[in-house]
Tab-separated table of C-alpha atoms in Angstrom:
chain	number	residue	atom	x	y	z
A	3	MET	CA	-0.059	0.023	0.007
A	4	SER	CA	2.835	2.371	0.966
A	5	THR	CA	4.585	1.734	-2.410
A	6	ARG	CA	1.373	2.602	-4.240
A	7	ARG	CA	0.984	5.836	-2.201
A	8	SER	CA	4.602	6.807	-2.922
A	9	PHE	CA	4.142	6.277	-6.601
A	10	LEU	CA	1.000	8.525	-6.714
A	11	GLN	CA	2.797	11.154	-4.768
A	12	ILE	CA	5.765	11.233	-7.053
A	13	ALA	CA	3.627	11.143	-10.250
A	14	ALA	CA	1.409	13.907	-8.839
A	15	SER	CA	4.524	16.146	-7.924
A	16	GLY	CA	6.043	15.354	-11.339
A	17	LEU	CA	2.766	16.477	-13.149
A	18	ILE	CA	2.474	19.704	-11.136
A	19	GLY	CA	6.043	20.659	-11.709
A	20	GLY	CA	5.670	19.954	-15.416
A	21	VAL	CA	2.645	22.167	-15.568
A	22	ALA	CA	4.260	24.983	-13.540
A	23	LYS	CA	7.279	25.002	-15.924
A	24	ALA	CA	5.338	24.585	-19.091
A	25	LYS	CA	4.972	27.679	-21.334
A	26	PRO	CA	2.297	28.015	-24.034
A	27	SER	CA	3.637	28.030	-27.656
A	28	GLY	CA	3.028	30.944	-29.785
A	29	ARG	CA	0.089	28.927	-31.498
A	30	ASP	CA	-1.492	28.360	-28.028
A	31	ARG	CA	-1.471	32.011	-27.014
A	32	VAL	CA	-4.693	34.003	-27.016
A	33	GLU	CA	-4.266	37.511	-28.143
A	34	ARG	CA	-6.683	39.855	-26.116
A	35	SER	CA	-7.549	43.345	-26.951
A	36	PRO	CA	-7.530	45.871	-24.061
A	37	ASP	CA	-10.765	46.008	-22.132
A	38	ARG	CA	-13.083	48.983	-22.719
A	39	ARG	CA	-13.825	50.542	-19.290
A	40	LEU	CA	-17.336	51.986	-18.771
A	41	HIS	CA	-18.036	54.054	-15.624
A	42	PHE	CA	-21.388	53.619	-14.001
A	43	VAL	CA	-23.193	54.958	-11.065
A	44	GLN	CA	-26.016	53.131	-9.256
A	45	ILE	CA	-28.653	55.423	-7.768
A	46	ASP	CA	-31.857	54.824	-5.789
A	47	VAL	CA	-34.637	57.038	-7.301
A	48	PHE	CA	-37.595	58.677	-5.580
A	49	ALA	CA	-36.027	57.967	-2.240
A	50	PHE	CA	-34.024	60.009	0.279
A	51	LYS	CA	-32.710	56.914	2.036
A	52	ARG	CA	-30.413	54.339	0.346
A	53	LEU	CA	-31.982	50.848	-0.438
A	54	GLN	CA	-35.274	52.413	-1.047
A	55	GLY	CA	-36.967	53.650	-4.037
A	56	ASN	CA	-36.289	52.536	-7.660
A	57	GLN	CA	-32.851	51.303	-8.610
A	58	LEU	CA	-31.104	52.725	-11.667
A	59	THR	CA	-27.672	52.256	-13.302
A	60	VAL	CA	-26.329	55.226	-15.296
A	61	PHE	CA	-23.438	54.789	-17.603
A	62	THR	CA	-21.906	58.186	-17.704
A	63	ASP	CA	-20.049	57.998	-20.997
A	64	ALA	CA	-21.455	55.395	-23.470
A	65	ARG	CA	-19.844	56.863	-26.770
A	66	GLY	CA	-18.843	54.139	-29.058
A	67	LEU	CA	-21.344	51.567	-27.655
A	68	LYS	CA	-23.507	49.753	-30.389
A	69	ASP	CA	-27.295	49.373	-29.830
A	70	ALA	CA	-26.875	45.687	-29.216
A	71	GLU	CA	-24.109	46.218	-26.542
A	72	MET	CA	-26.466	48.739	-24.710
A	73	GLN	CA	-29.085	46.186	-24.663
A	74	ASN	CA	-26.856	43.506	-23.504
A	75	ILE	CA	-25.622	45.661	-20.660
A	76	ALA	CA	-29.097	46.527	-19.632
A	77	ARG	CA	-29.955	42.796	-19.620
A	78	GLU	CA	-26.873	42.140	-17.401
A	79	VAL	CA	-27.766	44.862	-15.007
A	80	ASN	CA	-31.418	43.594	-14.935
A	81	PHE	CA	-32.953	46.713	-13.361
A	82	GLN	CA	-36.267	48.175	-14.522
A	83	GLU	CA	-34.084	50.623	-16.727
A	84	THR	CA	-30.616	51.363	-17.418
A	85	THR	CA	-29.410	54.639	-18.928
A	86	PHE	CA	-26.589	55.580	-21.253
A	87	VAL	CA	-25.255	59.089	-21.461
A	88	LEU	CA	-23.821	60.118	-24.733
A	89	PRO	CA	-21.861	63.264	-24.117
A	90	ARG	CA	-21.536	65.936	-26.802
A	91	PRO	CA	-19.625	69.202	-27.051
A	92	ALA	CA	-20.722	71.785	-24.440
A	93	ALA	CA	-22.251	74.140	-26.933
A	94	ILE	CA	-24.494	71.452	-28.506
A	95	GLU	CA	-25.670	70.275	-24.976
A	96	ARG	CA	-26.524	73.822	-24.082
A	97	GLU	CA	-28.692	74.030	-27.132
A	98	GLN	CA	-30.129	70.590	-27.406
A	99	GLY	CA	-29.646	68.999	-24.068
A	100	VAL	CA	-27.609	65.897	-22.941
A	101	LYS	CA	-28.365	62.977	-25.155
A	102	VAL	CA	-29.515	59.914	-22.996
A	103	ARG	CA	-30.849	56.495	-24.177
A	104	LEU	CA	-33.063	54.388	-21.896
A	105	PHE	CA	-33.150	50.611	-22.001
A	106	THR	CA	-35.208	47.964	-20.091
A	107	PRO	CA	-33.700	44.435	-19.975
A	108	ASN	CA	-35.766	43.767	-23.102
A	109	GLU	CA	-35.997	46.768	-25.242
A	110	GLU	CA	-35.158	50.513	-25.659
A	111	THR	CA	-37.919	52.828	-24.277
A	112	PRO	CA	-38.489	56.500	-25.337
A	113	PHE	CA	-39.155	57.640	-21.857
A	114	GLY	CA	-39.276	56.761	-18.140
A	115	GLY	CA	-39.851	58.852	-15.021
A	116	HIS	CA	-37.171	57.384	-12.633
A	117	PRO	CA	-34.478	56.944	-15.319
A	118	THR	CA	-35.054	60.607	-16.241
A	119	LEU	CA	-34.834	61.931	-12.648
A	120	GLY	CA	-32.070	59.495	-11.678
A	121	THR	CA	-29.798	60.296	-14.727
A	122	ALA	CA	-30.369	63.999	-14.208
A	123	MET	CA	-29.402	63.674	-10.403
A	124	VAL	CA	-26.105	61.831	-11.359
A	125	LEU	CA	-25.243	64.373	-13.897
A	126	HIS	CA	-26.009	67.205	-11.449
A	127	ASN	CA	-23.770	65.548	-8.751
A	128	ARG	CA	-20.808	65.200	-11.106
A	129	LEU	CA	-21.071	68.787	-12.350
A	130	THR	CA	-21.227	70.038	-8.740
A	131	ARG	CA	-18.204	68.160	-7.734
A	132	GLU	CA	-16.378	69.488	-10.833
A	133	THR	CA	-17.510	73.129	-10.498
A	134	LYS	CA	-17.663	73.109	-6.700
A	135	GLU	CA	-20.723	75.391	-6.967
A	136	ALA	CA	-24.141	73.586	-6.552
A	137	ALA	CA	-26.101	76.720	-7.178
A	138	ALA	CA	-24.612	76.980	-10.738
A	139	VAL	CA	-26.356	73.665	-11.622
A	140	SER	CA	-30.060	74.596	-11.317
A	141	LYS	CA	-31.334	72.853	-14.445
A	142	ILE	CA	-30.286	70.021	-16.739
A	143	VAL	CA	-32.113	69.206	-20.016
A	144	LEU	CA	-32.186	65.586	-21.125
A	145	ASP	CA	-32.483	64.955	-24.930
A	146	LEU	CA	-34.613	61.681	-24.849
A	147	LYS	CA	-36.376	59.804	-27.727
A	148	VAL	CA	-39.656	61.224	-26.563
A	149	GLY	CA	-38.194	64.798	-26.694
A	150	LYS	CA	-36.402	67.352	-24.455
A	151	ILE	CA	-37.247	66.862	-20.710
A	152	PRO	CA	-35.960	69.702	-18.395
A	153	VAL	CA	-35.129	68.791	-14.853
A	154	THR	CA	-34.754	71.527	-12.293
A	155	PHE	CA	-33.060	71.316	-8.926
A	156	THR	CA	-33.805	72.977	-5.547
A	157	ARG	CA	-33.037	72.021	-1.898
A	158	ASP	CA	-35.820	71.066	0.378
A	159	ALA	CA	-36.280	72.205	3.929
A	160	GLU	CA	-33.858	69.736	5.209
A	161	GLY	CA	-31.210	70.628	2.706
A	162	ARG	CA	-31.590	67.570	0.526
A	163	LEU	CA	-31.426	67.876	-3.269
A	164	PHE	CA	-34.872	67.695	-4.965
A	165	GLY	CA	-35.254	67.109	-8.709
A	166	GLU	CA	-38.344	67.905	-10.789
A	167	MET	CA	-38.963	66.844	-14.340
A	168	GLN	CA	-41.517	68.561	-16.723
A	169	GLN	CA	-43.092	65.752	-18.716
A	170	ILE	CA	-44.690	66.310	-22.083
A	171	ASP	CA	-48.358	67.359	-22.172
A	172	PRO	CA	-50.601	64.417	-21.733
A	173	VAL	CA	-52.566	62.645	-24.355
A	174	PHE	CA	-55.923	61.001	-23.161
A	175	GLY	CA	-56.989	57.944	-24.992
A	176	LYS	CA	-59.357	54.966	-24.716
A	177	ILE	CA	-61.967	54.621	-21.926
A	178	HIS	CA	-62.133	51.082	-20.706
A	179	ASP	CA	-65.171	49.160	-19.380
A	180	ARG	CA	-65.269	48.867	-15.544
A	181	ALA	CA	-66.647	45.196	-15.403
A	182	THR	CA	-64.026	44.150	-17.944
A	183	ILE	CA	-61.140	45.617	-16.060
A	184	ALA	CA	-62.425	44.366	-12.648
A	185	ASN	CA	-62.375	40.843	-14.135
A	186	LEU	CA	-58.792	41.174	-15.414
A	187	LEU	CA	-57.749	42.380	-11.779
A	188	GLY	CA	-59.664	39.705	-10.062
A	189	VAL	CA	-61.780	42.230	-8.046
A	190	LYS	CA	-65.394	43.396	-7.909
A	191	PRO	CA	-66.588	46.181	-10.260
A	192	THR	CA	-67.544	48.001	-6.879
A	193	ASP	CA	-63.883	47.857	-5.806
A	194	ILE	CA	-63.137	50.348	-8.659
A	195	SER	CA	-64.084	54.004	-8.154
A	196	ASP	CA	-66.660	55.434	-10.279
A	197	ALA	CA	-65.571	59.029	-9.681
A	198	ALA	CA	-63.765	59.192	-13.112
A	199	PRO	CA	-63.458	56.877	-16.171
A	200	ILE	CA	-60.775	54.169	-16.468
A	201	GLN	CA	-58.682	55.816	-19.126
A	202	THR	CA	-55.378	55.382	-20.987
A	203	VAL	CA	-53.166	58.420	-20.449
A	204	SER	CA	-49.605	59.126	-21.832
A	205	THR	CA	-47.008	61.634	-21.020
A	206	GLY	CA	-44.475	59.642	-22.970
A	207	LEU	CA	-45.470	56.190	-22.018
A	208	PRO	CA	-49.212	55.002	-21.886
A	209	PHE	CA	-50.861	53.874	-18.625
A	210	VAL	CA	-54.352	52.988	-17.815
A	211	ILE	CA	-55.159	54.613	-14.455
A	212	VAL	CA	-57.314	52.477	-12.227
A	213	LEU	CA	-58.521	54.163	-9.018
A	214	LEU	CA	-59.392	51.650	-6.294
A	215	ASN	CA	-61.709	52.496	-3.371
A	216	SER	CA	-59.747	50.593	-0.739
A	217	LEU	CA	-56.036	50.295	0.446
A	218	ASP	CA	-56.930	46.734	1.360
A	219	VAL	CA	-57.678	45.853	-2.212
A	220	LEU	CA	-54.631	47.558	-3.500
A	221	LYS	CA	-52.433	45.783	-1.019
A	222	THR	CA	-53.782	42.415	-1.838
A	223	LEU	CA	-54.120	42.967	-5.706
A	224	GLN	CA	-53.238	39.908	-7.865
A	225	PRO	CA	-53.796	40.881	-11.502
A	226	ARG	CA	-54.259	38.205	-14.136
A	227	GLN	CA	-51.054	39.040	-16.117
A	228	ALA	CA	-51.577	36.622	-18.912
A	229	GLU	CA	-55.149	37.935	-19.737
A	230	ILE	CA	-53.850	41.464	-19.254
A	231	GLN	CA	-51.178	40.958	-21.804
A	232	ALA	CA	-53.755	39.560	-24.161
A	233	TYR	CA	-56.060	42.549	-23.450
A	234	PHE	CA	-53.286	44.939	-24.574
A	235	ALA	CA	-51.897	42.886	-27.378
A	236	ALA	CA	-53.431	45.110	-30.160
A	237	GLU	CA	-52.020	48.402	-28.720
A	238	SER	CA	-49.486	50.032	-30.851
A	239	MET	CA	-47.306	50.834	-27.860
A	240	SER	CA	-46.569	48.701	-24.654
A	241	THR	CA	-49.312	49.593	-22.204
A	242	ASP	CA	-49.784	48.738	-18.447
A	243	PHE	CA	-52.226	49.353	-15.752
A	244	PHE	CA	-51.333	51.835	-12.807
A	245	TYR	CA	-53.263	51.140	-9.589
A	246	VAL	CA	-53.929	53.883	-7.140
A	247	THR	CA	-56.076	54.628	-4.139
A	248	ARG	CA	-56.980	57.773	-2.090
A	249	ASP	CA	-57.452	55.642	0.892
A	250	THR	CA	-53.799	56.052	2.196
A	251	ARG	CA	-54.358	56.116	5.903
A	252	ASP	CA	-51.622	58.671	6.187
A	253	ALA	CA	-52.378	62.409	6.260
A	254	MET	CA	-49.050	63.131	4.625
A	255	VAL	CA	-49.646	60.905	1.590
A	256	GLY	CA	-52.322	61.747	-0.917
A	257	LEU	CA	-52.276	58.594	-3.067
A	258	ARG	CA	-50.897	54.995	-2.663
A	259	ALA	CA	-49.839	53.288	-5.879
A	260	ARG	CA	-48.638	50.090	-7.302
A	261	GLY	CA	-47.205	49.326	-10.682
A	262	ILE	CA	-47.418	45.545	-11.574
A	263	ASP	CA	-46.722	44.025	-14.910
A	264	SER	CA	-45.740	40.660	-16.470
A	265	LEU	CA	-42.129	41.268	-15.396
A	266	GLY	CA	-42.923	41.946	-11.843
A	267	GLU	CA	-43.500	45.009	-9.641
A	268	ASP	CA	-42.106	48.456	-10.026
A	269	PRO	CA	-40.939	50.354	-6.776
A	270	ALA	CA	-41.643	53.811	-8.383
A	271	THR	CA	-43.172	54.669	-11.680
A	272	GLY	CA	-42.561	58.407	-12.511
A	273	SER	CA	-43.978	58.182	-15.917
A	274	ALA	CA	-47.304	56.716	-14.618
A	275	SER	CA	-47.337	59.364	-11.876
A	276	GLY	CA	-47.370	62.296	-14.443
A	277	CYS	CA	-50.203	60.540	-16.138
A	278	THR	CA	-52.084	60.017	-12.923
A	279	ALA	CA	-51.732	63.677	-11.973
A	280	SER	CA	-52.985	64.649	-15.392
A	281	TRP	CA	-56.003	62.459	-15.046
A	282	LEU	CA	-56.912	63.471	-11.592
A	283	VAL	CA	-56.770	67.201	-12.529
A	284	ARG	CA	-58.803	66.611	-15.640
A	285	TYR	CA	-61.618	65.025	-13.839
A	286	GLY	CA	-61.507	67.434	-10.832
A	287	LEU	CA	-59.963	64.937	-8.304
A	288	GLN	CA	-56.996	67.032	-7.719
A	289	LYS	CA	-56.666	70.886	-7.827
A	290	SER	CA	-54.782	72.409	-10.696
A	291	ALA	CA	-51.049	72.991	-9.911
A	292	GLU	CA	-51.572	71.231	-6.464
A	293	THR	CA	-48.620	68.792	-5.725
A	294	LEU	CA	-49.783	65.345	-4.880
A	295	HIS	CA	-47.528	63.123	-2.594
A	296	ILE	CA	-47.655	59.484	-4.046
A	297	GLU	CA	-46.221	56.655	-2.110
A	298	GLN	CA	-45.349	53.427	-4.022
A	299	GLY	CA	-43.246	50.318	-3.455
A	300	VAL	CA	-44.424	49.641	0.153
A	301	GLU	CA	-45.645	46.135	-0.554
A	302	MET	CA	-42.199	45.097	-1.918
A	303	GLN	CA	-40.125	46.748	0.839
A	304	ARG	CA	-38.813	49.510	-1.547
A	305	PRO	CA	-40.880	52.539	-0.282
A	306	SER	CA	-40.813	55.467	-2.890
A	307	HIS	CA	-42.100	58.995	-2.642
A	308	ILE	CA	-43.127	60.791	-5.834
A	309	TYR	CA	-44.512	64.354	-5.995
A	310	ALA	CA	-46.599	65.093	-9.020
A	311	SER	CA	-48.792	67.937	-10.280
A	312	ALA	CA	-50.492	69.190	-13.391
A	313	GLU	CA	-52.258	72.391	-14.423
A	314	THR	CA	-55.430	73.396	-16.324
A	315	LEU	CA	-54.995	75.755	-19.130
A	316	GLY	CA	-58.405	76.302	-20.902
A	317	ASP	CA	-59.477	72.913	-21.896
A	318	LYS	CA	-55.915	71.523	-21.707
A	319	ILE	CA	-53.943	69.728	-19.130
A	320	THR	CA	-50.355	71.034	-19.185
A	321	ASN	CA	-47.136	71.646	-17.108
A	322	VAL	CA	-47.065	68.055	-15.836
A	323	ARG	CA	-44.272	67.955	-13.169
A	324	VAL	CA	-42.888	64.856	-11.317
A	325	GLY	CA	-40.227	65.113	-8.705
A	326	GLY	CA	-38.432	63.526	-5.918
A	327	HIS	CA	-35.108	62.747	-4.189
A	328	ALA	CA	-32.406	60.323	-5.219
A	329	VAL	CA	-29.403	58.825	-3.498
A	330	GLU	CA	-26.259	57.274	-5.030
A	331	VAL	CA	-25.302	53.849	-3.688
A	332	ALA	CA	-22.455	52.505	-5.928
A	333	GLU	CA	-19.964	53.491	-8.387
A	334	GLY	CA	-17.639	51.544	-10.572
A	335	GLU	CA	-16.608	50.141	-14.055
A	336	TYR	CA	-17.817	47.663	-16.394
A	337	ALA	CA	-15.196	46.005	-18.697
A	338	LEU	CA	-16.085	44.930	-22.102
């Protein structure tokens, strides 16, 4: 037995020594090009505390990336959205805004609320560090596929940075049957408020606003996603429901909300919040220019605080504003 053990030890040591001394031939060497380094910042949006709100990764200089590479990176990040900043000369950015592209894990999207606010916050923070003068950076305009979206910056009473975007004017679309929608949501028609019609609204992305009568119904909601996808299959643009209730049980919160789709739940939906404020003002459920505090993400332990308003101008709804806080949580590099 000892002879066999000695033989194995000698053989093993010889093999290891041979491997350690061996050098690859020229034919076996793999030539590698230098990695491209892509700086990113991760930020929690519509939150003033870290590990709350809606997560976003912002790539601060995506010049040279192909469309497919952006999509693959967004899939790798696997957040609701990932944004790619494409810097241009300062004179062009002053005139046209900062060019930014938005991707979900599955596709490019023309607009998103938390990606817009989060990206603008990251740019603001970087400019402030570079100029050492926060007051000089009071507005950043993002050039998105939906158009130019200005984001203005102020400080709240506690000194925290607050960003507010002006979304494009709302487009009011199809009105939906209450009984049909109740069946898709697995609730009773009487669980849905009749104070205003169930309607599709878009300020860049379309949402169907569903006002529920009870917080209990909102909290226990289990939409039939397969049937909902079939219901929206004929729409020209991806459309989702946005569920809200005025039964907040909190004097500081005007609306509780949930955004649930086939991919899961969204902690904070800034685009839908602009649609909701527009819809509420149109039907007299919110005063013109009054700021509404919307709380979302509670059920998934990512509480988010969104502040939204809209104004009446004649027979139009305009000046749709959605704002909130955001806090950076991570910074690093991707290597491609």
